[in-house]
Coordinates of C-alpha atoms and ligand atoms in Angstrom, one line a residue:
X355 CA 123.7 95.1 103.1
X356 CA 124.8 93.3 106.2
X357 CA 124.0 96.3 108.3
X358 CA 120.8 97.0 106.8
X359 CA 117.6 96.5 108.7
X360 CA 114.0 96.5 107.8
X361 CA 111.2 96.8 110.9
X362 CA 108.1 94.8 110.7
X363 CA 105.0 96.2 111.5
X364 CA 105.0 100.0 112.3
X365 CA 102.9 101.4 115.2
X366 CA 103.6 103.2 117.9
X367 CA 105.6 100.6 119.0
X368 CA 107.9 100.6 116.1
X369 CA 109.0 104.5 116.7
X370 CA 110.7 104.0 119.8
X371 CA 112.3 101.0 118.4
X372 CA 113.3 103.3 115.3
X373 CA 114.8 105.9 118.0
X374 CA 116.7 103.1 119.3
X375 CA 118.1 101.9 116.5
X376 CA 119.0 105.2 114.9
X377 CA 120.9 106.1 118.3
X378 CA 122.8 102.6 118.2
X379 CA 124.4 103.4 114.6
X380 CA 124.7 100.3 114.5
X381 CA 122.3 99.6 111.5
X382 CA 120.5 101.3 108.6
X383 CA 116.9 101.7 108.5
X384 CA 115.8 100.5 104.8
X385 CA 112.0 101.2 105.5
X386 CA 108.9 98.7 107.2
X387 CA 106.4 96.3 106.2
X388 CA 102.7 96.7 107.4
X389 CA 99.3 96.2 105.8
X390 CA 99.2 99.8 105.0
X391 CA 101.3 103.1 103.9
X392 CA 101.9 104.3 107.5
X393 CA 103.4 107.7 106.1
X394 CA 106.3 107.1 108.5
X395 CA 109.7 109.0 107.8
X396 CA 111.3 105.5 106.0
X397 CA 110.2 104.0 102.9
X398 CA 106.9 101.5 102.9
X399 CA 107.9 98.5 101.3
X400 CA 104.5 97.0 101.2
X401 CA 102.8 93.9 103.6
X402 CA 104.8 90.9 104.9
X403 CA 104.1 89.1 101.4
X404 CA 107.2 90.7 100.2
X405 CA 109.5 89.7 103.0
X406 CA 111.3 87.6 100.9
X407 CA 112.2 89.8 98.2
X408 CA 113.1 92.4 100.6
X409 CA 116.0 89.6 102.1
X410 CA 117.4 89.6 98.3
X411 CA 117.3 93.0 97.6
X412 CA 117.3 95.5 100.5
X413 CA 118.2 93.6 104.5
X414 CA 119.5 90.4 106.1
X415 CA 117.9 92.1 109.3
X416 CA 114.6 92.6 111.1
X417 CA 113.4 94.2 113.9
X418 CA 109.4 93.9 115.2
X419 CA 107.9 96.9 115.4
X420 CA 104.5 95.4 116.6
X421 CA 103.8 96.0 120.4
X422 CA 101.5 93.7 122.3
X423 CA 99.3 94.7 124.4
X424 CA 98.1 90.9 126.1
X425 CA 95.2 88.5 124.5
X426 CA 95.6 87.2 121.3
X427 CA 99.4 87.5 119.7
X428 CA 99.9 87.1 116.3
X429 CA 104.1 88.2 116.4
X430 CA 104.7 84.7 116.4
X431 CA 103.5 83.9 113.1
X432 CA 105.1 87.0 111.6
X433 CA 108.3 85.7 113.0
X434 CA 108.0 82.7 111.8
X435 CA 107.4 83.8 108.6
X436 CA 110.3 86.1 108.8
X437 CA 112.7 83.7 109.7
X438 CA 111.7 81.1 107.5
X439 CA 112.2 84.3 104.5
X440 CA 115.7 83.9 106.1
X441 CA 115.9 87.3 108.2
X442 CA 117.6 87.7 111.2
X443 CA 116.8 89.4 114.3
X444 CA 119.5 90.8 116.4
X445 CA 118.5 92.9 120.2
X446 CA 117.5 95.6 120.3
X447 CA 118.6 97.5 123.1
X448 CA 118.6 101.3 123.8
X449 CA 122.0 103.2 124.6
X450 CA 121.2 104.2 127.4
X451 CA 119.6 100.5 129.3
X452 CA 121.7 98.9 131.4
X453 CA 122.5 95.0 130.5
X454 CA 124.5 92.9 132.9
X455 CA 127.5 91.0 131.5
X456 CA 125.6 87.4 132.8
X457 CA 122.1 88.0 131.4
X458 CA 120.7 86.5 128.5
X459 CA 118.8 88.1 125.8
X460 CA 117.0 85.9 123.3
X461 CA 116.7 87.2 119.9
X462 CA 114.6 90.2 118.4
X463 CA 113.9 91.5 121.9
X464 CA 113.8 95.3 122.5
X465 CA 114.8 96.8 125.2
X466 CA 114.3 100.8 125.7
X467 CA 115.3 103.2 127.1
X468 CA 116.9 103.0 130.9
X469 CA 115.8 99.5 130.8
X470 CA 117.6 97.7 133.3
X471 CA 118.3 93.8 132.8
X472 CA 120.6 92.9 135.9
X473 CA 122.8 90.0 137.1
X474 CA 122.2 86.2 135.6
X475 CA 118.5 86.9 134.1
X476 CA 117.1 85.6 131.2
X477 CA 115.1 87.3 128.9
X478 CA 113.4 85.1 126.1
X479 CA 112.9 85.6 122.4
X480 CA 111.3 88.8 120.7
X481 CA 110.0 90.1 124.4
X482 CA 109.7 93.9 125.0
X483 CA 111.5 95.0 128.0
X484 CA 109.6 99.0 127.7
X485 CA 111.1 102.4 128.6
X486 CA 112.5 102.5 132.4
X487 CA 111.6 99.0 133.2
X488 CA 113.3 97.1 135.6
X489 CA 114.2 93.0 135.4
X490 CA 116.6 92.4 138.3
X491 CA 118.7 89.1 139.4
X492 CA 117.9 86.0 138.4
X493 CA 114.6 87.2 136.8
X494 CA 113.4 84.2 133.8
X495 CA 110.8 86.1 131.3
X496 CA 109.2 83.9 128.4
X497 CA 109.4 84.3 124.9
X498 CA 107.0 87.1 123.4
X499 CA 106.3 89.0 126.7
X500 CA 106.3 92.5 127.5
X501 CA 107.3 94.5 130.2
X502 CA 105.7 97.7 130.0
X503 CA 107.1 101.5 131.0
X504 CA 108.2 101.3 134.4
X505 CA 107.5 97.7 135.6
X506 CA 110.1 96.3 138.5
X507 CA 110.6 92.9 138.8
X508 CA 112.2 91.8 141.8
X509 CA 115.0 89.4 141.8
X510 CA 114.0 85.3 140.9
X511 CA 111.0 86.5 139.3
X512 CA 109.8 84.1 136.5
X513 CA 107.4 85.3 134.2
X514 CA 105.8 82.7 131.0
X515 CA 105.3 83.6 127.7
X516 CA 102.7 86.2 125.9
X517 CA 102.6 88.2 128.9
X518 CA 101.5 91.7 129.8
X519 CA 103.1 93.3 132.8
X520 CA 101.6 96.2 133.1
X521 CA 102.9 99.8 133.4
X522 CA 104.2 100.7 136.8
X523 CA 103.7 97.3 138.1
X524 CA 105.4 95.8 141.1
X525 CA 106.2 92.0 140.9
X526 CA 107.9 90.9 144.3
X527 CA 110.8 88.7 144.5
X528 CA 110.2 84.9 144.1
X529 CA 106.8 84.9 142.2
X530 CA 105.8 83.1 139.2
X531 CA 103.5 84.1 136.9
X532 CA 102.2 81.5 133.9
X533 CA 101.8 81.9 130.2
X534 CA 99.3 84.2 128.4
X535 CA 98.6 86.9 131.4
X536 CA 98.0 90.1 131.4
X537 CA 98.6 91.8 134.9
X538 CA 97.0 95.2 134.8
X539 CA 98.6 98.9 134.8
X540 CA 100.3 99.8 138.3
X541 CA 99.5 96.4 139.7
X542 CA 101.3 95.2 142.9
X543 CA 101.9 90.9 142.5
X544 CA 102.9 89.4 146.0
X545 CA 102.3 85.7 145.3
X546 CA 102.2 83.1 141.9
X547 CA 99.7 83.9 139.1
X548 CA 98.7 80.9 137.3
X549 CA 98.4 80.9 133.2
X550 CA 95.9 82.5 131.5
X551 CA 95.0 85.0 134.1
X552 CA 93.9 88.6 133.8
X553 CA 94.4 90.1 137.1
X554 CA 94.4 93.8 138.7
X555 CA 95.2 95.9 141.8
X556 CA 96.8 93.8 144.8
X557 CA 97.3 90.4 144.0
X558 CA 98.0 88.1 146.8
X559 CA 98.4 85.1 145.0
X560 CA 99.6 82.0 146.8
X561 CA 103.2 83.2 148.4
X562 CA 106.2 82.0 148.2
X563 CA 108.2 81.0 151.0
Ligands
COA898 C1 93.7 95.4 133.0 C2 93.5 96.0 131.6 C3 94.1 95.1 130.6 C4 92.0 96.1 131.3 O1 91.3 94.9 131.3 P1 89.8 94.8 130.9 O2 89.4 93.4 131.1 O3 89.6 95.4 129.6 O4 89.2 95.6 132.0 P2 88.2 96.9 132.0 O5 88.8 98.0 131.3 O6 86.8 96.4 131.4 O7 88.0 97.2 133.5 C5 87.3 96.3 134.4 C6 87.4 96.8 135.8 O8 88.8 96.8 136.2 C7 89.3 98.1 136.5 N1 90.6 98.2 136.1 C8 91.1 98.1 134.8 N2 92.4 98.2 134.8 C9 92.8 98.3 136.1 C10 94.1 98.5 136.7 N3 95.2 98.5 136.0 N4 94.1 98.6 138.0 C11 93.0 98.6 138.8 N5 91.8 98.4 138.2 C12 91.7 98.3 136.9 C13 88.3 99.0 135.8 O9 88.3 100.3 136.4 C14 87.0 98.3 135.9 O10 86.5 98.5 137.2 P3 84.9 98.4 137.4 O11 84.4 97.1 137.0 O12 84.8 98.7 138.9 O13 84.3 99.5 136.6 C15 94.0 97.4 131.5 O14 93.2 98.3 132.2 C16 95.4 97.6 131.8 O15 95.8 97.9 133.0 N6 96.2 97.4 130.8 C17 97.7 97.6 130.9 C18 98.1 99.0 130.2 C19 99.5 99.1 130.2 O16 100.2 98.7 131.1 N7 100.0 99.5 129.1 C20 101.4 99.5 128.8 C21 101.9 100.6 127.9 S1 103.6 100.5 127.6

């Protein structure tokens, strides 16, 4: 049972983390919670209301299968709920991403396929670091953010929590960005982008030194 693992939530999100998961051997898939029968290839095991059962009698593990796509999160109230049933999150990460020895991964955070996560970054709690992304040196990313396909941060980048960086986005070395933004799909960010901002294109910013 120990192995056993259970994902929460099952989008499209939730198939790559499957893939990833079923490529790791590490764990056995017992099936996912979501509001509804998603017809997926594991066994529905009904809405979160039976997460507690479900610690008893099938998995002391979880994995969030929810994606986020900016605005209004609820994954932290599943988790909480989760956790609180007593489940467990371990990382996720894909075979094939590369993870430096230094950087810290907080719990429940995926990381896909040739994901990069390089020298002394930290990556917070239940974030999604997407397919081919790239967090380099130093980089600090908040709890619940995500990183989508093919986003480079450069190195000393600190990004808050519930964030959106958007496909293909460039973040320059140096720049903060605040809590709860969403920075659109191939974006280039040369200077700090205060919380709770939805920005696209070029985004000068105010820049670092
Ligand atoms: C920015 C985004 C969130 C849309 O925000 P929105 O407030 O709903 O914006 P709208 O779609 O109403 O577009 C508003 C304007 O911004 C433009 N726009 C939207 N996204 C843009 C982007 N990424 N880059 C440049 N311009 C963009 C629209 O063309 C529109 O321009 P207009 O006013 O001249 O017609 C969305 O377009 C985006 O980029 N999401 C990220 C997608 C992504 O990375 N997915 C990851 C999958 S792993």
């Amino acid at each position: 049972m120990s192995n056993n693992i259970l994902i929460i939530g099952f989008g499209g999100h939730a198939k790559s983390v499957a893939d990833c998961i079923i490529r790791n051997e590490q764990y056995n898939i017992v099936g996912y919670t979501d509001v509804e029968d998603k017809k997926a290839d594991f066994p529905y095991l009904g809405t979160d209301d039976v997460l507690k059962d479900l610690v008893k009698s099938h998995a002391a593990n979880a994995a969030l299968g929810m994606g986020f796509m900016g605005g209004a999160d609820i994954r932290d109230r599943i988790v909480e709920v989760a956790e609180k049933a007593g489940l467990r999150f371990p990382v996720i990460a894909d075979p094939s991403a590369i993870l430096a020895k230094n950087a810290a991964i907080g719990d429940g955070t995926f990381i896909g396929k040739r994901a990069v996560v390089n020298a002394e970054a930290t990556v917070g709690r239940f974030c999604i670091i997407n397919t081919g992304a790239i967090i380099e040196h130093e980089n600090e990313i908040g709890d619940f953010s995500h990183i989508a396909v093919g986003a480079t941060l450069c190195g000393n980048v600190k990004v808050g929590r519930h964030c959106l960086i958007g496909a293909g986005t460039t973040v320059i070395q140096g720049v903060t960005i605040g809590d709860n933004c969403v920075i659109g799909a191939g974006s280039l960010v040369l200077g700090d982008v205060p919380s709770n901002s939805k920005v696209v294109g070029i985004v000068k910013g105010v820049k670092n030194e």
